[in-house]
mmCIF file of C-alpha atoms in Angstrom:
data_model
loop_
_atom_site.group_PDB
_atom_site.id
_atom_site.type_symbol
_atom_site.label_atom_id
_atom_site.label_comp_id
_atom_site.label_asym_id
_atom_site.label_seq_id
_atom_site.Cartn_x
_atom_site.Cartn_y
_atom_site.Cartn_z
ATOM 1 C CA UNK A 9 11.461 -15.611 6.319
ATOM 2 C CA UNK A 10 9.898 -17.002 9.253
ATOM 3 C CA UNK A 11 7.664 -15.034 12.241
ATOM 4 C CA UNK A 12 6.681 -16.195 15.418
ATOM 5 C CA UNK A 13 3.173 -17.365 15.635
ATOM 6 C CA UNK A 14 1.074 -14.533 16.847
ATOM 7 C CA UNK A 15 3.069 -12.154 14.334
ATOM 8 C CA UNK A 16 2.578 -14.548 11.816
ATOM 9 C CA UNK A 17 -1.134 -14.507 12.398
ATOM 10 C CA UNK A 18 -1.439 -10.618 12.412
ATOM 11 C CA UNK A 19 0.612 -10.782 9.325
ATOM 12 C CA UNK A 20 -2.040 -13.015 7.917
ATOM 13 C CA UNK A 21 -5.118 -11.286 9.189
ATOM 14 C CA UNK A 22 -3.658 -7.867 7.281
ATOM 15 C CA UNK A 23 -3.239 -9.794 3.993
ATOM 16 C CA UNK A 24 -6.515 -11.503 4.660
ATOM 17 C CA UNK A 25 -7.840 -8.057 5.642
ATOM 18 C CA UNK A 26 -6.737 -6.254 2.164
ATOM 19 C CA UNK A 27 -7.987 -8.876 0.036
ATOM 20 C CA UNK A 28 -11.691 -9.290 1.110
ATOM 21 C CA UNK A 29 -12.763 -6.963 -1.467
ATOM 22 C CA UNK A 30 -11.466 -6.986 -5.343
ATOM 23 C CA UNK A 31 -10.595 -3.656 -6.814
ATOM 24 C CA UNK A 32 -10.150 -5.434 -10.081
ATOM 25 C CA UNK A 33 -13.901 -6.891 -9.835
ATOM 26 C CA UNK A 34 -15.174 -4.896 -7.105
ATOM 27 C CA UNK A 35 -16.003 -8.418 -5.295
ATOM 28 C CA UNK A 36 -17.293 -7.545 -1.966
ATOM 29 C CA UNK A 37 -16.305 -10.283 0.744
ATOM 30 C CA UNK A 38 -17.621 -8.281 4.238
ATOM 31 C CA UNK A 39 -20.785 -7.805 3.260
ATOM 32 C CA UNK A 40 -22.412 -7.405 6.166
ATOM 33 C CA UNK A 41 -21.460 -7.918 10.236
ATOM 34 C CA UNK A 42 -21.504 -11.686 10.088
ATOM 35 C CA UNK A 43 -19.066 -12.023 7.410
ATOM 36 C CA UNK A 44 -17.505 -9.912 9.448
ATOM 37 C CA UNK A 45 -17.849 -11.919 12.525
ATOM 38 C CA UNK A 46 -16.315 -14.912 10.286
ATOM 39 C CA UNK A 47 -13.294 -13.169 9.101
ATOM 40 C CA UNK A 48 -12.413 -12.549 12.799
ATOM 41 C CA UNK A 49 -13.094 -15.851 13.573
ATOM 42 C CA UNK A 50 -10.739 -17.149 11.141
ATOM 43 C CA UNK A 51 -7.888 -14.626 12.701
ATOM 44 C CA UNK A 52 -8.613 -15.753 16.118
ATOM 45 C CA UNK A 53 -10.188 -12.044 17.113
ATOM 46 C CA UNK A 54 -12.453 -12.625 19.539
ATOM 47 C CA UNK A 55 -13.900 -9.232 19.828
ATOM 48 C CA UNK A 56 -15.985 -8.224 23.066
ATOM 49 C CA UNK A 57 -19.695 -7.739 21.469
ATOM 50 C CA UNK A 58 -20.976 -9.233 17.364
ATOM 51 C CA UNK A 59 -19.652 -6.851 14.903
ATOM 52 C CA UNK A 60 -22.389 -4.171 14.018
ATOM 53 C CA UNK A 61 -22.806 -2.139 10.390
ATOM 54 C CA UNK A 62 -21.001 0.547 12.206
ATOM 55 C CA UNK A 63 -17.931 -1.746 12.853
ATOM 56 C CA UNK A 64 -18.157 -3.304 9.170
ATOM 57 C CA UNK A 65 -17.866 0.710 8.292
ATOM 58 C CA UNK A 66 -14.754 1.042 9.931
ATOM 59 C CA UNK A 67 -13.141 -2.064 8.989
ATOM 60 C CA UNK A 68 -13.357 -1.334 5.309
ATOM 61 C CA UNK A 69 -11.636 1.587 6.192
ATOM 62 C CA UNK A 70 -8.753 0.324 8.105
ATOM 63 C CA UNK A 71 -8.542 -2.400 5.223
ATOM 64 C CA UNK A 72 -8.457 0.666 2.818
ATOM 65 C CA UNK A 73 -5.230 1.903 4.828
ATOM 66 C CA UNK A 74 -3.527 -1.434 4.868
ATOM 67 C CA UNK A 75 -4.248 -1.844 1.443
ATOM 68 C CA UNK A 76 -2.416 1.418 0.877
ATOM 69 C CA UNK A 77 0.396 0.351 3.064
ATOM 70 C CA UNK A 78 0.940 -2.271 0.166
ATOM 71 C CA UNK A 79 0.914 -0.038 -2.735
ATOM 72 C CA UNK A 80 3.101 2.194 -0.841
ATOM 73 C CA UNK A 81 5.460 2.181 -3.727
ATOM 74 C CA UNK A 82 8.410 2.476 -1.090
ATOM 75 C CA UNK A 83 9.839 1.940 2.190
ATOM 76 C CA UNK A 84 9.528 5.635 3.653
ATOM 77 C CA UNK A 85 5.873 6.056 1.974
ATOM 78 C CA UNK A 86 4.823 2.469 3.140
ATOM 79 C CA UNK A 87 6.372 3.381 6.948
ATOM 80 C CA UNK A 88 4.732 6.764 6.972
ATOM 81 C CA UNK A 89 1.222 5.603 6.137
ATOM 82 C CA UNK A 90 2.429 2.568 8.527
ATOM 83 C CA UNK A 91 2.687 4.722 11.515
ATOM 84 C CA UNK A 92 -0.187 6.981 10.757
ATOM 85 C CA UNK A 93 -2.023 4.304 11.198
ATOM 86 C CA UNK A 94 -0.453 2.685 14.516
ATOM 87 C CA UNK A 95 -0.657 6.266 15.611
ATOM 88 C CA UNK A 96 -4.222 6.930 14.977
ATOM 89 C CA UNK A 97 -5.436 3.613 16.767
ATOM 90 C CA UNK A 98 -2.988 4.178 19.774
ATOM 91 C CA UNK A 99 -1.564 0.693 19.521
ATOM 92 C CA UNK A 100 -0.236 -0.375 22.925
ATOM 93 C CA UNK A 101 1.117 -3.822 22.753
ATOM 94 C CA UNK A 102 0.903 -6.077 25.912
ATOM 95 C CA UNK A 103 0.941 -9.400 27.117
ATOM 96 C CA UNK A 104 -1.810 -11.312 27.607
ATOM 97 C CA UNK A 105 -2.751 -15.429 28.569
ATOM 98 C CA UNK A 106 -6.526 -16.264 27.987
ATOM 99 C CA UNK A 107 -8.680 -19.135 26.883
ATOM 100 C CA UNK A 108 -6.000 -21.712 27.883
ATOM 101 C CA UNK A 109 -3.526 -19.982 25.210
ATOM 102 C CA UNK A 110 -0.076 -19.383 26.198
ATOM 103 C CA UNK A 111 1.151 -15.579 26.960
ATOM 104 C CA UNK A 112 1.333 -13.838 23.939
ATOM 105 C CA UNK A 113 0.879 -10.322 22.615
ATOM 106 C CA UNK A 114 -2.128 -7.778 21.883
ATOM 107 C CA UNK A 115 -1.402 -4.486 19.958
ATOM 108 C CA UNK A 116 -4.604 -3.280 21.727
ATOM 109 C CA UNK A 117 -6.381 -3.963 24.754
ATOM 110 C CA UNK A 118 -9.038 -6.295 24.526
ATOM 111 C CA UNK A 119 -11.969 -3.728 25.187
ATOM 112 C CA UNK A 120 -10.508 -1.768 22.690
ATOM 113 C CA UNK A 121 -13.290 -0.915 19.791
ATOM 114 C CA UNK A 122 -13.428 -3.684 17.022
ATOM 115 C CA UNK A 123 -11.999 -1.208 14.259
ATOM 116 C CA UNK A 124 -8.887 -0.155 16.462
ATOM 117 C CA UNK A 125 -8.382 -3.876 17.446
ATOM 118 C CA UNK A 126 -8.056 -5.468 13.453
ATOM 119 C CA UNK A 127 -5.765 -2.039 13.024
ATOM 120 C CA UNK A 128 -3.181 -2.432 15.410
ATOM 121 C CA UNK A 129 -3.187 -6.313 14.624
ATOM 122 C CA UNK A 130 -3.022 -5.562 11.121
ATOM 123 C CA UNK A 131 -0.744 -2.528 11.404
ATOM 124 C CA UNK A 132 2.100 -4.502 14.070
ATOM 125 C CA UNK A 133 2.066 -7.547 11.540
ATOM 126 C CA UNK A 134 3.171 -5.343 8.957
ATOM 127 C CA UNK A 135 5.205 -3.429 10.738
ATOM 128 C CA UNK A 136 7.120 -6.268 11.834
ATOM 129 C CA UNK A 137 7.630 -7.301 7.940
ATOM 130 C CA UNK A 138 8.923 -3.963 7.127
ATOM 131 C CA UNK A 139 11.386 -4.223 10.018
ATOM 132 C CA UNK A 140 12.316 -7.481 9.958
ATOM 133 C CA UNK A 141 12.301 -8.111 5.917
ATOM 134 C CA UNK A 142 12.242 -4.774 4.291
ATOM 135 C CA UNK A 143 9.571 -3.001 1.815
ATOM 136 C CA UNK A 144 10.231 -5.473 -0.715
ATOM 137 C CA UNK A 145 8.641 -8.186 1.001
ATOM 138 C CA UNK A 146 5.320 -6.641 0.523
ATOM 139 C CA UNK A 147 3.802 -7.721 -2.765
ATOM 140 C CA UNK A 148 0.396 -6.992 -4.738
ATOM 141 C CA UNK A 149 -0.449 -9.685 -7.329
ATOM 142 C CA UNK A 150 1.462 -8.786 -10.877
ATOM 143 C CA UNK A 151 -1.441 -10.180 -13.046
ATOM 144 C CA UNK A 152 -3.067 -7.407 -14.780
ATOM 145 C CA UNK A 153 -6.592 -8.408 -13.552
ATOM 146 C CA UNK A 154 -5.658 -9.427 -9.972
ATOM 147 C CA UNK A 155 -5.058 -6.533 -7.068
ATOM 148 C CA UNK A 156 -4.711 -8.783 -4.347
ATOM 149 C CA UNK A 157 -1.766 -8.590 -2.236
ATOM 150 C CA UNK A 158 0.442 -11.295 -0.319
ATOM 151 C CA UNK A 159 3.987 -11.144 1.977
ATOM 152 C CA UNK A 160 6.564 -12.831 -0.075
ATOM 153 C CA UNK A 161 8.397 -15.462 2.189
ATOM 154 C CA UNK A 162 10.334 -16.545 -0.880
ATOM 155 C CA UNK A 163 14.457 -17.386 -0.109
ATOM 156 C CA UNK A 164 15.472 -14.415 -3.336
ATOM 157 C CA UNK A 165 12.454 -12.298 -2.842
ATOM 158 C CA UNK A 166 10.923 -13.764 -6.264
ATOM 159 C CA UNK A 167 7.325 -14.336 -6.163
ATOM 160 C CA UNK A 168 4.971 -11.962 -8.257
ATOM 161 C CA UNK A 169 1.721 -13.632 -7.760
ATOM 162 C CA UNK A 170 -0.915 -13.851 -5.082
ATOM 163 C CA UNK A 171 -1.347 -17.726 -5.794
ATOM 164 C CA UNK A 172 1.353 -18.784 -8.620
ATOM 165 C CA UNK A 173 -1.288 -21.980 -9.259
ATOM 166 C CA UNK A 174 -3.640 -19.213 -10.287
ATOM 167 C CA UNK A 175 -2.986 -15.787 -11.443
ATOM 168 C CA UNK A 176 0.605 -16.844 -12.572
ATOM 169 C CA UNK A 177 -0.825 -19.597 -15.052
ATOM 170 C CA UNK A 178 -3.352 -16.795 -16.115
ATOM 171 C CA UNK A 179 -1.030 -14.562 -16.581
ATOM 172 C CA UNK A 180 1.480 -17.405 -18.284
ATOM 173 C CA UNK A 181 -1.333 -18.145 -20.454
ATOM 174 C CA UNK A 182 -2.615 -14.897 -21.374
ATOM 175 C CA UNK A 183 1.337 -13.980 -22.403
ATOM 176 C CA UNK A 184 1.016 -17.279 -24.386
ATOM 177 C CA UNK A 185 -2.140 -15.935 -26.361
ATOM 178 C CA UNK A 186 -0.907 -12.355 -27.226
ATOM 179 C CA UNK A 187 2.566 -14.372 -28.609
ATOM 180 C CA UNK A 188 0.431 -16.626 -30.585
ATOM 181 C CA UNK A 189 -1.869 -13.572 -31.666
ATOM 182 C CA UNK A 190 0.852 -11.648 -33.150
ATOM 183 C CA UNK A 191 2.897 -14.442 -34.825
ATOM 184 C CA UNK A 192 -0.705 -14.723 -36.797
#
């Protein structure tokens, strides 16, 4: 499955979004507005003003939503809480060419408060997965002490692990133990 470059990046910042905070561990990544800041940064969201506590608030929120976009447990759940969401930020895309890029598109105009702007992003990039490559493609990590989420891009709609280098050789190995365990 392939997306053009500014979905793929809002498809990235929602993933991204989701998993800054563990609700396996309860690891916090946005602690505080510049973390914040940084996580925009790396998503190319440049917003207007620094992110305050306020807009840290209201972040974890939206990521709260996306998160339960994920864990949806089905296409008509997932697009109802989907559209709640693009409905409650009023997401408008449009074009727009700035800082030397080339046109592409915003799901919210750039003066747009920080909150609604990572929503719509978020909220299109998914949006365009549902359409595009069905529920299915949405995944949240199968290893029993992992939550975070990922879009599968996988050919046969296979993969079952945030990062198969990681939680799948935990999980592999952990499976391994309990065999060995009760042949003992």
């Amino acid at each position: 499955m392939e997306f053009a470059s500014y979905k793929d990046r809002s498809v990235a910042a929602a993933v991204d979004l989701v998993n800054t905070h563990s609700p396996f561990s309860g690891h916090e990544h946005l602690t505080g507005p510049a973390e914040l800041a940084a996580f925009l940064d790396r998503h190319d969201m440049r917003p207007a003003r620094p992110p305050t506590e306020k807009d840290l608030a209201e972040v974890r929120a939206i990521r709260e939503r996306v998160r339960a976009v994920f864990e949806a447990g089905d296409p008509e759940r997932a697009s109802t809480l989907l559209n709640r969401l693009l409905r409650d930020v009023d997401a408008h895309p449009q074009l727009a060419a700035h800082d030397g890029e080339p046109w592409h598109i915003h799901f919210a105009p750039t003066e747009a408060p920080l909150a609604r702007h990572v929503a719509a992003t978020a909220g299109m990039g998914l949006a365009v997965v549902l359409a595009e490559g069905g529920f299915d493609r949405l995944g949240v990590c199968a290893w029993e002490r992992c939550r975070d989420v990922f879009v599968d891009t996988t050919k046969n709609r296979s993969r079952r692990f945030c990062k198969a280098s990681v939680c799948g050789n935990r999980s592999s190995a952990a499976a391994y133990r309990a065999r060995q365990k009760a042949a003992d």
